[in-house]
mmCIF file of C-alpha atoms and ligand atoms in Angstrom:
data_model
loop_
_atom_site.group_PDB
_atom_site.id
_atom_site.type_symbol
_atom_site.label_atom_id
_atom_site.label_comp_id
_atom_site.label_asym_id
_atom_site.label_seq_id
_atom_site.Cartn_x
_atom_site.Cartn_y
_atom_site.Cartn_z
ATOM 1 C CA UNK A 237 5.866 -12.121 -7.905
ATOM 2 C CA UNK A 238 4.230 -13.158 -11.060
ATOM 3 C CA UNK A 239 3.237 -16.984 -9.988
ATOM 4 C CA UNK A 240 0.462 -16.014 -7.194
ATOM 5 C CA UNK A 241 -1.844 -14.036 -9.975
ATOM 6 C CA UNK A 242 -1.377 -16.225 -12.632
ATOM 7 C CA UNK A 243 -4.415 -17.322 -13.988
ATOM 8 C CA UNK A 244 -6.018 -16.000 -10.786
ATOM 9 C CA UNK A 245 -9.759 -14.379 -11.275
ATOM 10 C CA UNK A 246 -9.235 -10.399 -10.058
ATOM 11 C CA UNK A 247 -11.856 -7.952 -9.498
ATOM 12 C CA UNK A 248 -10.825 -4.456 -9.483
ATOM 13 C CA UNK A 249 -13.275 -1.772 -8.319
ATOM 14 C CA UNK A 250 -12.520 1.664 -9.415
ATOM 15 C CA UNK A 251 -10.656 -0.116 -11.673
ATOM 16 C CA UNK A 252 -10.852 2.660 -14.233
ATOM 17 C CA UNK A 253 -9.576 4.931 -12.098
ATOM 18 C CA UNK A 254 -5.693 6.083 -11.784
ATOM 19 C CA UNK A 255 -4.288 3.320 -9.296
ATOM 20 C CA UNK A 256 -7.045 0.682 -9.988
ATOM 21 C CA UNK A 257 -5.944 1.253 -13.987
ATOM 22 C CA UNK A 258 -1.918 0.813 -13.050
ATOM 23 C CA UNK A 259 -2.737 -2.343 -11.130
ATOM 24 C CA UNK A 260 -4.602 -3.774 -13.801
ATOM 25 C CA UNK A 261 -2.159 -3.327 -16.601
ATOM 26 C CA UNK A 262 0.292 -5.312 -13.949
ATOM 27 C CA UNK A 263 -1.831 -7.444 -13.570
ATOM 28 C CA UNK A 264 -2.491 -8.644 -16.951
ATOM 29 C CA UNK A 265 1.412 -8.300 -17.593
ATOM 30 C CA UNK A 266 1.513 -10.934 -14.890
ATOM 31 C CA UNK A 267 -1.067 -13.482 -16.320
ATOM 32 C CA UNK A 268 -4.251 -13.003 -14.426
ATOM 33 C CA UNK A 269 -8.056 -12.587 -15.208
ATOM 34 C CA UNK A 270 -9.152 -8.927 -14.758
ATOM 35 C CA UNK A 271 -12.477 -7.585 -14.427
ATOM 36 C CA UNK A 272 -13.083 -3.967 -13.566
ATOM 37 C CA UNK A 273 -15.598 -2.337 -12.049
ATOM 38 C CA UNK A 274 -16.271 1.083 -12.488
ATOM 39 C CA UNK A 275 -18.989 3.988 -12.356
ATOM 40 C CA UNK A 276 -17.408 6.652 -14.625
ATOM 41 C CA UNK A 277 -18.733 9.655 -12.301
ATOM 42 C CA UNK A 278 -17.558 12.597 -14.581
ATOM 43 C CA UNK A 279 -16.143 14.251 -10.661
ATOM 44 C CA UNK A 280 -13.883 11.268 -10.086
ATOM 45 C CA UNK A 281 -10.595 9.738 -11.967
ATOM 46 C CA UNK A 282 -12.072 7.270 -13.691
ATOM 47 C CA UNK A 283 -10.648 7.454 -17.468
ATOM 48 C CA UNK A 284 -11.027 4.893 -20.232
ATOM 49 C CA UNK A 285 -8.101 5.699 -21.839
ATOM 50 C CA UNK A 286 -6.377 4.705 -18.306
ATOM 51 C CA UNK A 287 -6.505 0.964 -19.534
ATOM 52 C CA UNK A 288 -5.369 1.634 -23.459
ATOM 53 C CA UNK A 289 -2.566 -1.111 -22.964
ATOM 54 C CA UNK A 290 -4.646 -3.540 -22.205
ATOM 55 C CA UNK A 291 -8.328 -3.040 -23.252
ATOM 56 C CA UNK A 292 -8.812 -5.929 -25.139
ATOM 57 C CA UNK A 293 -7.418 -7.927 -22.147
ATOM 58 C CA UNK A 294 -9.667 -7.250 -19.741
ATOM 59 C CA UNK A 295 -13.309 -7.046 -18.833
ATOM 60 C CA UNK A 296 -15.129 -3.820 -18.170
ATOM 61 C CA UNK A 297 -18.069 -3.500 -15.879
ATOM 62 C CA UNK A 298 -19.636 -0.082 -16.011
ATOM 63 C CA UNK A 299 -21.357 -0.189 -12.610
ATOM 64 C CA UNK A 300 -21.873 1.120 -9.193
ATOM 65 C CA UNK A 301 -20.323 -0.038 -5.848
ATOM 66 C CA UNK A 302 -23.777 1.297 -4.512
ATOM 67 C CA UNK A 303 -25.413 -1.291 -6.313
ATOM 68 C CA UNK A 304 -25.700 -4.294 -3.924
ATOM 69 C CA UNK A 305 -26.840 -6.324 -6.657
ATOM 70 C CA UNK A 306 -24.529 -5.697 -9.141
ATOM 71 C CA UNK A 307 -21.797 -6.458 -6.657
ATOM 72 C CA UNK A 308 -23.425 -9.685 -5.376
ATOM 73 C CA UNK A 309 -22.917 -10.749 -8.140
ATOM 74 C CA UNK A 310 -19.320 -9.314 -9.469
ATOM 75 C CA UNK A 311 -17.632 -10.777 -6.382
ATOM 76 C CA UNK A 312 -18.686 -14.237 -6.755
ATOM 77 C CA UNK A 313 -15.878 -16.882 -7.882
ATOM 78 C CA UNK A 314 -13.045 -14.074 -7.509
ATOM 79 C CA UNK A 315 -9.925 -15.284 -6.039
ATOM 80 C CA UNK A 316 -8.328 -11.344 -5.231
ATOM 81 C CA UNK A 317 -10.683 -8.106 -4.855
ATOM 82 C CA UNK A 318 -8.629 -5.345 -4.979
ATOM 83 C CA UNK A 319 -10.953 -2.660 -3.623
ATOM 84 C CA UNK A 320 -10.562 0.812 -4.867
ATOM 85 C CA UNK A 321 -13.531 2.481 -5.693
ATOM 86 C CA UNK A 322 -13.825 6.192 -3.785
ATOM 87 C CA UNK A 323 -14.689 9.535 -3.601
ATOM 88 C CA UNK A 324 -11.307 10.887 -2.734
ATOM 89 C CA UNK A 325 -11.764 14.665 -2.713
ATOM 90 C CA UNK A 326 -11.782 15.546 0.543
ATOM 91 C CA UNK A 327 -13.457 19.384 -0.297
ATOM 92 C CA UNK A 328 -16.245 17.609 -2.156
ATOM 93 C CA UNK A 329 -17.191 15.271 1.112
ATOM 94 C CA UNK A 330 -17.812 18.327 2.811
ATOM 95 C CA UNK A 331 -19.744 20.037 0.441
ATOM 96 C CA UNK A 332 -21.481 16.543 0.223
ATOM 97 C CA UNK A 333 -21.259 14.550 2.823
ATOM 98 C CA UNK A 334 -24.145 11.885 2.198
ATOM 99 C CA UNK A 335 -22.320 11.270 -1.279
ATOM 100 C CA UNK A 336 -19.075 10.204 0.174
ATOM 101 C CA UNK A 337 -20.858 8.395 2.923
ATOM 102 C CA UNK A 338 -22.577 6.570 0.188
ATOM 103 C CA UNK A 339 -19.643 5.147 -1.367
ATOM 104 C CA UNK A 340 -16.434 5.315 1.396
ATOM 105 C CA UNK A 341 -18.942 3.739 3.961
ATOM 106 C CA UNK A 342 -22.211 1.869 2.887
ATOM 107 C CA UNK A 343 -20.881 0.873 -0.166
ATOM 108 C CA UNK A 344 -17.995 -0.951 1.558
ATOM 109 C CA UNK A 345 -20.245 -2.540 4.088
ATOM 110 C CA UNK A 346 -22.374 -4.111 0.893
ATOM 111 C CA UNK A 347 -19.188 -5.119 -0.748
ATOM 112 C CA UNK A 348 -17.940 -6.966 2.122
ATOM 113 C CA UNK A 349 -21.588 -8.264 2.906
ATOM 114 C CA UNK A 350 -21.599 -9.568 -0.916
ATOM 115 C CA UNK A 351 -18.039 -11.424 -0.267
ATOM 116 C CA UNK A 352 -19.173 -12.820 3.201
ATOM 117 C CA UNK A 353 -22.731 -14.128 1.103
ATOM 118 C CA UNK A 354 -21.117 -14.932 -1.870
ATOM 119 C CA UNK A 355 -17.099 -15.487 -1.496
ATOM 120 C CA UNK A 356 -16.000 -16.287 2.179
ATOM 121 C CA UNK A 357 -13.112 -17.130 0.381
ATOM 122 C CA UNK A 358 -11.458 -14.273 -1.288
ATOM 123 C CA UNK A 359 -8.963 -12.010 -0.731
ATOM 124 C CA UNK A 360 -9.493 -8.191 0.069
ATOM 125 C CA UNK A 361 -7.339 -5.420 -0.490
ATOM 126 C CA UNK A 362 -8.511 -2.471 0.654
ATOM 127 C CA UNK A 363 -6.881 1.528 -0.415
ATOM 128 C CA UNK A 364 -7.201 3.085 2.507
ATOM 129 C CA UNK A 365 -5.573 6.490 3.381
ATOM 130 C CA UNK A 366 -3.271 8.519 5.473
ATOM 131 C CA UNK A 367 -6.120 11.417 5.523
ATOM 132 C CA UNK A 368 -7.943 9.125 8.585
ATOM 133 C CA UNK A 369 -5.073 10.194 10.866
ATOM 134 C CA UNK A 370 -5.930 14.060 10.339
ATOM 135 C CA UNK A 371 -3.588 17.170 11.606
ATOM 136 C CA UNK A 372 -0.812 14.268 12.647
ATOM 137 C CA UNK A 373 -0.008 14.866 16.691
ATOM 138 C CA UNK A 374 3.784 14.029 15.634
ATOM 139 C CA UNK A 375 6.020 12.548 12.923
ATOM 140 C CA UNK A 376 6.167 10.625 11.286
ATOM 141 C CA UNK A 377 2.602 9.263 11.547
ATOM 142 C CA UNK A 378 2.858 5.252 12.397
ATOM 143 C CA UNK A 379 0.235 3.178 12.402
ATOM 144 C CA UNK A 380 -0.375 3.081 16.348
ATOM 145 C CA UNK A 381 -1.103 7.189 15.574
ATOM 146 C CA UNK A 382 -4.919 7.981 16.861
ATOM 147 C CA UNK A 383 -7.556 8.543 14.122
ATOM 148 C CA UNK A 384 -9.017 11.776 14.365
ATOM 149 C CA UNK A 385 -9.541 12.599 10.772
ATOM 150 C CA UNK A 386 -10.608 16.571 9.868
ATOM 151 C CA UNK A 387 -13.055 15.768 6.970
ATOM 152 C CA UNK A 388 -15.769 13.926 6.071
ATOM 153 C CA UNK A 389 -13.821 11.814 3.888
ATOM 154 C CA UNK A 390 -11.541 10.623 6.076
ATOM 155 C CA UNK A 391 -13.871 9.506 8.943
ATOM 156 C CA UNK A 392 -15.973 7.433 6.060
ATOM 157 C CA UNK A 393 -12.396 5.878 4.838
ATOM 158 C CA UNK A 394 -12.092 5.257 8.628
ATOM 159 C CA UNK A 395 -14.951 3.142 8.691
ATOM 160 C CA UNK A 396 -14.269 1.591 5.286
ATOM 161 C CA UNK A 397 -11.125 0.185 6.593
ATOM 162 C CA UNK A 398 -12.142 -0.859 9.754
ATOM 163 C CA UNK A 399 -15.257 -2.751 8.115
ATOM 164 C CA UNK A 400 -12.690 -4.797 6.427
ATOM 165 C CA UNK A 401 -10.592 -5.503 9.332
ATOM 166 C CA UNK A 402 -14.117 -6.609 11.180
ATOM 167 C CA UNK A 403 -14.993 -8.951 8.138
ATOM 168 C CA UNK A 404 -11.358 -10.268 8.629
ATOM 169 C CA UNK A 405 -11.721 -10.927 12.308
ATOM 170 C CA UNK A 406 -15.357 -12.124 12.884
ATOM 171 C CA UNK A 407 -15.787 -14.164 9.587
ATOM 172 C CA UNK A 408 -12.473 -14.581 8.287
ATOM 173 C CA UNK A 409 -13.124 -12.864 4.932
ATOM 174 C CA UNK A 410 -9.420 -12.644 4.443
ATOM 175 C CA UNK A 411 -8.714 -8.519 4.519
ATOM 176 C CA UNK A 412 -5.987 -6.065 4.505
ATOM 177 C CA UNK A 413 -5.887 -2.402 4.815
ATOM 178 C CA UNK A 414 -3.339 -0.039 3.156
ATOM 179 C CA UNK A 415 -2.945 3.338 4.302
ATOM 180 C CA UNK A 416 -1.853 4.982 1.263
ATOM 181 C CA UNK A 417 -0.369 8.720 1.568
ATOM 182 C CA UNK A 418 -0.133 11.248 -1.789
ATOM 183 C CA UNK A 419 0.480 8.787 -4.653
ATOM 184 C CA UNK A 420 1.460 10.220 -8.284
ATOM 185 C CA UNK A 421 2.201 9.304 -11.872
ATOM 186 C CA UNK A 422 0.922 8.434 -15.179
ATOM 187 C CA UNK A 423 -3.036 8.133 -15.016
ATOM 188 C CA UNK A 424 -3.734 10.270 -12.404
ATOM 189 C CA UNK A 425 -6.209 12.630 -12.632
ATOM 190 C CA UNK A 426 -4.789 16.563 -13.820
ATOM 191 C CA UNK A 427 -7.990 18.621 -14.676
ATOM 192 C CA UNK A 428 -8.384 19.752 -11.138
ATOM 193 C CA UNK A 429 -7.205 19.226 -7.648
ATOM 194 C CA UNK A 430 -10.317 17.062 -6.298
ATOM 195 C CA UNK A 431 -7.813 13.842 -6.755
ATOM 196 C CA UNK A 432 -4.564 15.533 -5.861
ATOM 197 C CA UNK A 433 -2.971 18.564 -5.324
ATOM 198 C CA UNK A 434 -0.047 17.606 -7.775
ATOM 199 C CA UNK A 435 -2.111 16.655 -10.474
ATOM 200 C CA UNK A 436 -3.260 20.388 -11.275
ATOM 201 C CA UNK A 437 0.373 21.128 -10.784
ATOM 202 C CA UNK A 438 1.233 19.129 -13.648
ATOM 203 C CA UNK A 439 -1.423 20.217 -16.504
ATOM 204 C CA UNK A 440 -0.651 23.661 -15.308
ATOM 205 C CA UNK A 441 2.898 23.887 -15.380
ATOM 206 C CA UNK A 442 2.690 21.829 -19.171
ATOM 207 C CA UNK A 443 0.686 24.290 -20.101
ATOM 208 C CA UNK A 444 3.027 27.098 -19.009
ATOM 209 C CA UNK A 445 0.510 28.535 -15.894
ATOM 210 C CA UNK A 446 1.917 29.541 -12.667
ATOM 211 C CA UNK A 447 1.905 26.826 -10.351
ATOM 212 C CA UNK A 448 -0.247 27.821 -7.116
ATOM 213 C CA UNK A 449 0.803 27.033 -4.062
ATOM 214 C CA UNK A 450 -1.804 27.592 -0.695
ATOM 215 C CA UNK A 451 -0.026 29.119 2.157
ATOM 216 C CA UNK A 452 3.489 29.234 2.714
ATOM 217 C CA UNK A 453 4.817 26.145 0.827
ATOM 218 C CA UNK A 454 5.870 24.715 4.145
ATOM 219 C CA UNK A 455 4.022 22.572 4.514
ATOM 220 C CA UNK A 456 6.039 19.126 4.459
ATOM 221 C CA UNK A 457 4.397 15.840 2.896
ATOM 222 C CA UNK A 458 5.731 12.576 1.681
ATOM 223 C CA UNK A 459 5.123 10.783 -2.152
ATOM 224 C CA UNK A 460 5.038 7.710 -4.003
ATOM 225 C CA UNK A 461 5.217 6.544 -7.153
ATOM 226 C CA UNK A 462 2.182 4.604 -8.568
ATOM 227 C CA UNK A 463 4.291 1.682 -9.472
ATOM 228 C CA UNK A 464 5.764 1.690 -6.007
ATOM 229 C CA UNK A 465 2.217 1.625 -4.501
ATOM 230 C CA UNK A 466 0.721 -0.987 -7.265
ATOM 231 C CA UNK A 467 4.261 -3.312 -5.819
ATOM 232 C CA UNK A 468 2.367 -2.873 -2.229
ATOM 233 C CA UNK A 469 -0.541 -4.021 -3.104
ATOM 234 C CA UNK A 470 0.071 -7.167 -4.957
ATOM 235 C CA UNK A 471 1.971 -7.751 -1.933
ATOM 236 C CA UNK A 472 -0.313 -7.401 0.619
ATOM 237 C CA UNK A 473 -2.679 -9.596 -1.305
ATOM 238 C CA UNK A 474 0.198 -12.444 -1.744
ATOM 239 C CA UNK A 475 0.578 -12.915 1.746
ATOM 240 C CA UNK A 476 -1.208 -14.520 4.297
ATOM 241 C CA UNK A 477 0.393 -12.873 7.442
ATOM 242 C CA UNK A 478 -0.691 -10.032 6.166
ATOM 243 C CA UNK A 479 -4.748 -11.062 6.931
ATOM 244 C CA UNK A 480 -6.081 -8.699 9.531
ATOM 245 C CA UNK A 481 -3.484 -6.013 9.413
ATOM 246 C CA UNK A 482 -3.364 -2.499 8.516
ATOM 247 C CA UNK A 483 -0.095 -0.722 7.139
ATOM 248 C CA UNK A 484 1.025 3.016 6.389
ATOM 249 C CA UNK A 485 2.955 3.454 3.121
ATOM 250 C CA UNK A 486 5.286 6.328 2.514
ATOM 251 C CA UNK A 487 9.004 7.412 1.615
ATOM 252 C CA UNK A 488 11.833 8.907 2.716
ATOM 253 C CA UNK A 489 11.744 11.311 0.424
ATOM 254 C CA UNK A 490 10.428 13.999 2.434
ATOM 255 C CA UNK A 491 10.167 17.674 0.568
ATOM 256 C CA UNK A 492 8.080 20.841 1.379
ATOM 257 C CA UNK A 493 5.708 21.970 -1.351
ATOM 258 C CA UNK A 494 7.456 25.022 -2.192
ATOM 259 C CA UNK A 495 10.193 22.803 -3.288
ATOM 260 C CA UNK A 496 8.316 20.152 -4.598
ATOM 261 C CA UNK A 497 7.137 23.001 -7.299
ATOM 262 C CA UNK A 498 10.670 24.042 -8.019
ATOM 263 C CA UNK A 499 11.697 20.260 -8.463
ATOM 264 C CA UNK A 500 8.675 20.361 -10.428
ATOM 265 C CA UNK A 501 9.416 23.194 -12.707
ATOM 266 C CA UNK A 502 13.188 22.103 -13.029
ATOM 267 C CA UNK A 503 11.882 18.554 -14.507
ATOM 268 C CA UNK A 504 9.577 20.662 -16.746
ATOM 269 C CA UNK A 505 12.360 22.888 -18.033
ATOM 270 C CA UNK A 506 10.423 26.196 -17.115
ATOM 271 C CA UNK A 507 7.458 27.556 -15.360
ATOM 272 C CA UNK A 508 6.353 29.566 -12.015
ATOM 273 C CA UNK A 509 4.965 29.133 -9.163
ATOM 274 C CA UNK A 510 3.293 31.606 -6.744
ATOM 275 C CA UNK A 511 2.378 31.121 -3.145
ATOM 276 C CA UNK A 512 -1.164 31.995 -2.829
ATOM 277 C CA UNK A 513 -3.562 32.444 0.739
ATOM 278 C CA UNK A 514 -5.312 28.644 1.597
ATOM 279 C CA UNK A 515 -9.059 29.641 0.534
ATOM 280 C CA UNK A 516 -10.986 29.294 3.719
ATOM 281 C CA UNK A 517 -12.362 25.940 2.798
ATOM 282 C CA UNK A 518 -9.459 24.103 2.769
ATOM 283 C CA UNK A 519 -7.423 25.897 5.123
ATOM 284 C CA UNK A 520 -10.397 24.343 7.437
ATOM 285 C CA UNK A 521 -9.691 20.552 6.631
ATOM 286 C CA UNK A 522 -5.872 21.163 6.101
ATOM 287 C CA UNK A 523 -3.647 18.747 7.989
ATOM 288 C CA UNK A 524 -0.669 20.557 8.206
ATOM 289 C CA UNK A 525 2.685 18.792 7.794
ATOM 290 C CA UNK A 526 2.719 15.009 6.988
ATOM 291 C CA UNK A 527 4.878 12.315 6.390
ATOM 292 C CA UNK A 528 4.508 8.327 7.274
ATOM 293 C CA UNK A 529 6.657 6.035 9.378
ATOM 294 C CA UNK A 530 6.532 2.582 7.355
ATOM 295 C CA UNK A 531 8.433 0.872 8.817
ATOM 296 C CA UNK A 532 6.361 -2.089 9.530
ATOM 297 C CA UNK A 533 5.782 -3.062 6.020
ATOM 298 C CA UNK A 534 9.516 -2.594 4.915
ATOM 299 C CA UNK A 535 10.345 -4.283 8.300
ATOM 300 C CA UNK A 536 7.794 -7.165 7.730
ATOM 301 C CA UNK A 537 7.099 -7.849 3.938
ATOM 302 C CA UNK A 538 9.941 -5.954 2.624
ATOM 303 C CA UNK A 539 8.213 -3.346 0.887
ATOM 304 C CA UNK A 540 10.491 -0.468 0.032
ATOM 305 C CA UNK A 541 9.765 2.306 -2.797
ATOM 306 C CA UNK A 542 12.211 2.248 -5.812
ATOM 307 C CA UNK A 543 10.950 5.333 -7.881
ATOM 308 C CA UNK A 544 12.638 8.463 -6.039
ATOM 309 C CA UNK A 545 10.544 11.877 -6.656
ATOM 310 C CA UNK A 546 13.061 13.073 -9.321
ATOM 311 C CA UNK A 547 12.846 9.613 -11.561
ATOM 312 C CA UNK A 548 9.000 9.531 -10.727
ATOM 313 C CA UNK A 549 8.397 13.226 -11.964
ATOM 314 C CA UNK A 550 9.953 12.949 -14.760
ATOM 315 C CA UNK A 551 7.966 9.985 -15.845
ATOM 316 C CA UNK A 552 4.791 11.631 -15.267
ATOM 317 C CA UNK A 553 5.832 14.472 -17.178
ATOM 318 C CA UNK A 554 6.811 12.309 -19.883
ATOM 319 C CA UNK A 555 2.918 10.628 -19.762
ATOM 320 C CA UNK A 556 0.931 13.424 -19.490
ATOM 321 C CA UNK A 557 3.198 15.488 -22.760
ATOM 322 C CA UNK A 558 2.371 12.079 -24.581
ATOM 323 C CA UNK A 559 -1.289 12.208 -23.643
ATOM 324 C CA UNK A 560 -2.455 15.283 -22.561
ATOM 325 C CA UNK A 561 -5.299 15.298 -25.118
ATOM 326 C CA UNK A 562 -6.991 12.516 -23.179
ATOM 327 C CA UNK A 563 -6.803 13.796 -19.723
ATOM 328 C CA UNK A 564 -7.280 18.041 -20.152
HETATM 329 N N1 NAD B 255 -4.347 8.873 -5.111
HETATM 330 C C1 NAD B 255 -3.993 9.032 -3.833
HETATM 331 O O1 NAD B 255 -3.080 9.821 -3.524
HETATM 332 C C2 NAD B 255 -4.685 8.249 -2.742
HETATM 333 C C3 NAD B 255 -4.280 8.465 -1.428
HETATM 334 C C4 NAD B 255 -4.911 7.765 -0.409
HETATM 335 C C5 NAD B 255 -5.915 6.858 -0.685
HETATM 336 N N2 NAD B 255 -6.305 6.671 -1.967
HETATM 337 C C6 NAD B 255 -7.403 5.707 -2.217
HETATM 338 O O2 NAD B 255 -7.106 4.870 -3.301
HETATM 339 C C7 NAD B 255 -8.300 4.541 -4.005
HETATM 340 C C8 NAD B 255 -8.090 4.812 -5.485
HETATM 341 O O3 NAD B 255 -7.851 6.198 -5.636
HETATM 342 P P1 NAD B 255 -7.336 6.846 -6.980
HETATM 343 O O4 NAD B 255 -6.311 7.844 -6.605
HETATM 344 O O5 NAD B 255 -7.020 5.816 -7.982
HETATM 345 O O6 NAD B 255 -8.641 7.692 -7.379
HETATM 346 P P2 NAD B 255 -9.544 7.624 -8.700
HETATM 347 O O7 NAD B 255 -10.630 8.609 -8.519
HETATM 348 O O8 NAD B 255 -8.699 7.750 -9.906
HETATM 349 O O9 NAD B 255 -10.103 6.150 -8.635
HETATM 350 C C9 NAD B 255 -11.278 5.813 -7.979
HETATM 351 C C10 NAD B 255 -12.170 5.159 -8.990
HETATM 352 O O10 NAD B 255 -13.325 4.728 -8.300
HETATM 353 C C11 NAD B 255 -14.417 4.944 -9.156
HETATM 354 N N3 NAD B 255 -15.611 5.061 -8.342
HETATM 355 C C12 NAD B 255 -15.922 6.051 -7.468
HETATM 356 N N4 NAD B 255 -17.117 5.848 -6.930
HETATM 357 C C13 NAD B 255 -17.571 4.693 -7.473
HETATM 358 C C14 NAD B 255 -18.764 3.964 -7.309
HETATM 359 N N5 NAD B 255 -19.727 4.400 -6.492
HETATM 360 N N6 NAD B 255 -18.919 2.818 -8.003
HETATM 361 C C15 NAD B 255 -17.945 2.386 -8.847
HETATM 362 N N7 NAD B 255 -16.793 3.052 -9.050
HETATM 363 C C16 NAD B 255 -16.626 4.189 -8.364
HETATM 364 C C17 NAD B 255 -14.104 6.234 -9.878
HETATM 365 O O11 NAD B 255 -14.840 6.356 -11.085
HETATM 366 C C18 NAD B 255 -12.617 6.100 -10.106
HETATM 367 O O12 NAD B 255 -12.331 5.535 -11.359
HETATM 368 C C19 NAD B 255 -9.418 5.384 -3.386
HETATM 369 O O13 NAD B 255 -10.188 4.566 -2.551
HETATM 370 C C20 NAD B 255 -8.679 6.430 -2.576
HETATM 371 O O14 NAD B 255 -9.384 6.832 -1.433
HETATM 372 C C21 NAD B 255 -5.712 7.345 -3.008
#
């Protein structure tokens, strides 16, 4: 995989953040030019310390996706855009909607409109989400599923990623959506639950707190390893047949939460976890059970996850015990 990025000019927005920051160190490992975009919103998972491998091997631009000007210029003479910048709590985009309409819609609109003015010619990868499909009608959730979404967040992802598949169609700004479903591991953001569920569950249960679970722990889901995920996206971005389309990514790993916390506090060797009512809020916006059918990526490009849950965990316990003093 490394000769298609070699030497290659890459712009990463949100690149600071937890899967922008794992795709860059790959990135560099494979011998391209990184720049990274980034607005450091306190709220978000956007974490210097994220790029400590390779800080001296990339370039870091502190700005805003909002700012059409800033991105007019960071897109030009970039051969990949990997775009990644979001608001991805899906509580906070109801609290504040205009926010996350902001950056998961306008914001892509004036990246793509800076590409189409400035770099017909580059590639887009786009990190879309499973969260646009909503309360899933069956399962697994392929990518012929309908889109009704149940927050705020996931109809302005919606629109990001269709955007992108527009600028692909009508002018051939060469784009490729990737529905990405709960994605964990080193980087990720653990003070709080606006990035993930699971990284709460992991400062909590280092710290010896009860793990807490909302509702009955039934609730099934499906997870993948950062690496696995960073592997999908260099892929996408490698191949041309891959212009236009729009794929789900997922496992076959599928596990209730109840258990994930057990497998959780077996890796951990200790801890609890309690099962607590959903607060109101979220019990509004939940989606229920999920898991993705994926099957069209492994089928056409090959892309398979390697890192099972139990391999993946225990990594990502290993990172944070290492580095907790940068991310608490
Ligand atoms: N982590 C997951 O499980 C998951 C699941 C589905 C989709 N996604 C998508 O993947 C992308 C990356 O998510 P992540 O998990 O790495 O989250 P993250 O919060 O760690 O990364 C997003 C980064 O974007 C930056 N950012 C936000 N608004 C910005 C703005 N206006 N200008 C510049 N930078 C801005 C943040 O500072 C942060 O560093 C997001 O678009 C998200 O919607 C993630």
């Amino acid at each position: 995989m490394s000769e298609p990025f070699q030497d290659k000019n890459i712009l990463i927005t949100g690149g600071l953040g937890f899967i922008g920051s794992n795709l860059a160190i790959r990135l560099v490992e494979l011998g391209a030019d990184v720049t990274l975009v980034d607005s450091l919103i306190p709220e978000y998972g956007g974490n210097l310390f994220n790029i400590e491998p390779v800080r001296t091997r990339v370039r870091v631009n502190i700005a805003d996706v909002r700012d059409e000007y800033s991105m007019d210029y960071l897109v030009k003479g970039r051969d990949y855009l990997f775009n990644l910048a979001g608001q991805t709590s899906h509580l906070d985009s109801m609290q504040n909607p205009y926010k996350d309409l902001e950056i998961n819609c306008r914001a892509q609109l004036s990246i793509l409109e800076a590409c189409r003015k400035h770099n017909p010619n580059v590639k887009i990868v786009y990190a879309s989400t499973r969260q646009i499909y909503g309360k899933p009608d069956y399962l697994p959730v392929d990518e012929k599923h309908l889109l009704h979404p149940t927050d705020v967040n996931g109809v302005n992802k919606m629109a990001g990623e269709w955007y992108h598949i527009l600028y692909n169609n009508v002018y051939g700004v060469r784009s490729v959506s990737l529905r990405l479903t709960n994605t964990y591991g080193p980087r990720m953001r653990v003070v709080d639950a606006r990035q993930t569920f699971l990284g709460i569950w992991i400062r909590r249960v280092i710290e010896g707190e009860p793990i807490e679970i909302w509702g009955d722990g039934r609730q099934i889901r499906d997870f993948n390893y950062v690496d696995d995920v960073v592997d999908a996206l260099l892929l996408v971005a490698s191949r041309d047949e891959a212009n236009g389309k729009i794929y789900n990514l997922g496992s076959t790993e599928i596990i209730n939460l109840h258990d994930l916390a057990k497998k959780l506090i077996a890796h951990n060797g200790g801890g609890e976890c309690a099962l607590i009512p959903f607060p109101p809020n979220r019990q509004a916006i939940d989606i229920g059970d999920y898991y993705s059918d994926y099957s069209l990526i492994r089928s056409t490009l090959g892309w398979e996850p390697q890192i099972d849950l139990d391999e993946g965990l225990y990594r990502t316990l290993h990172y944070y015990r290492k580095h907790r003093e940068q991310y608490w």
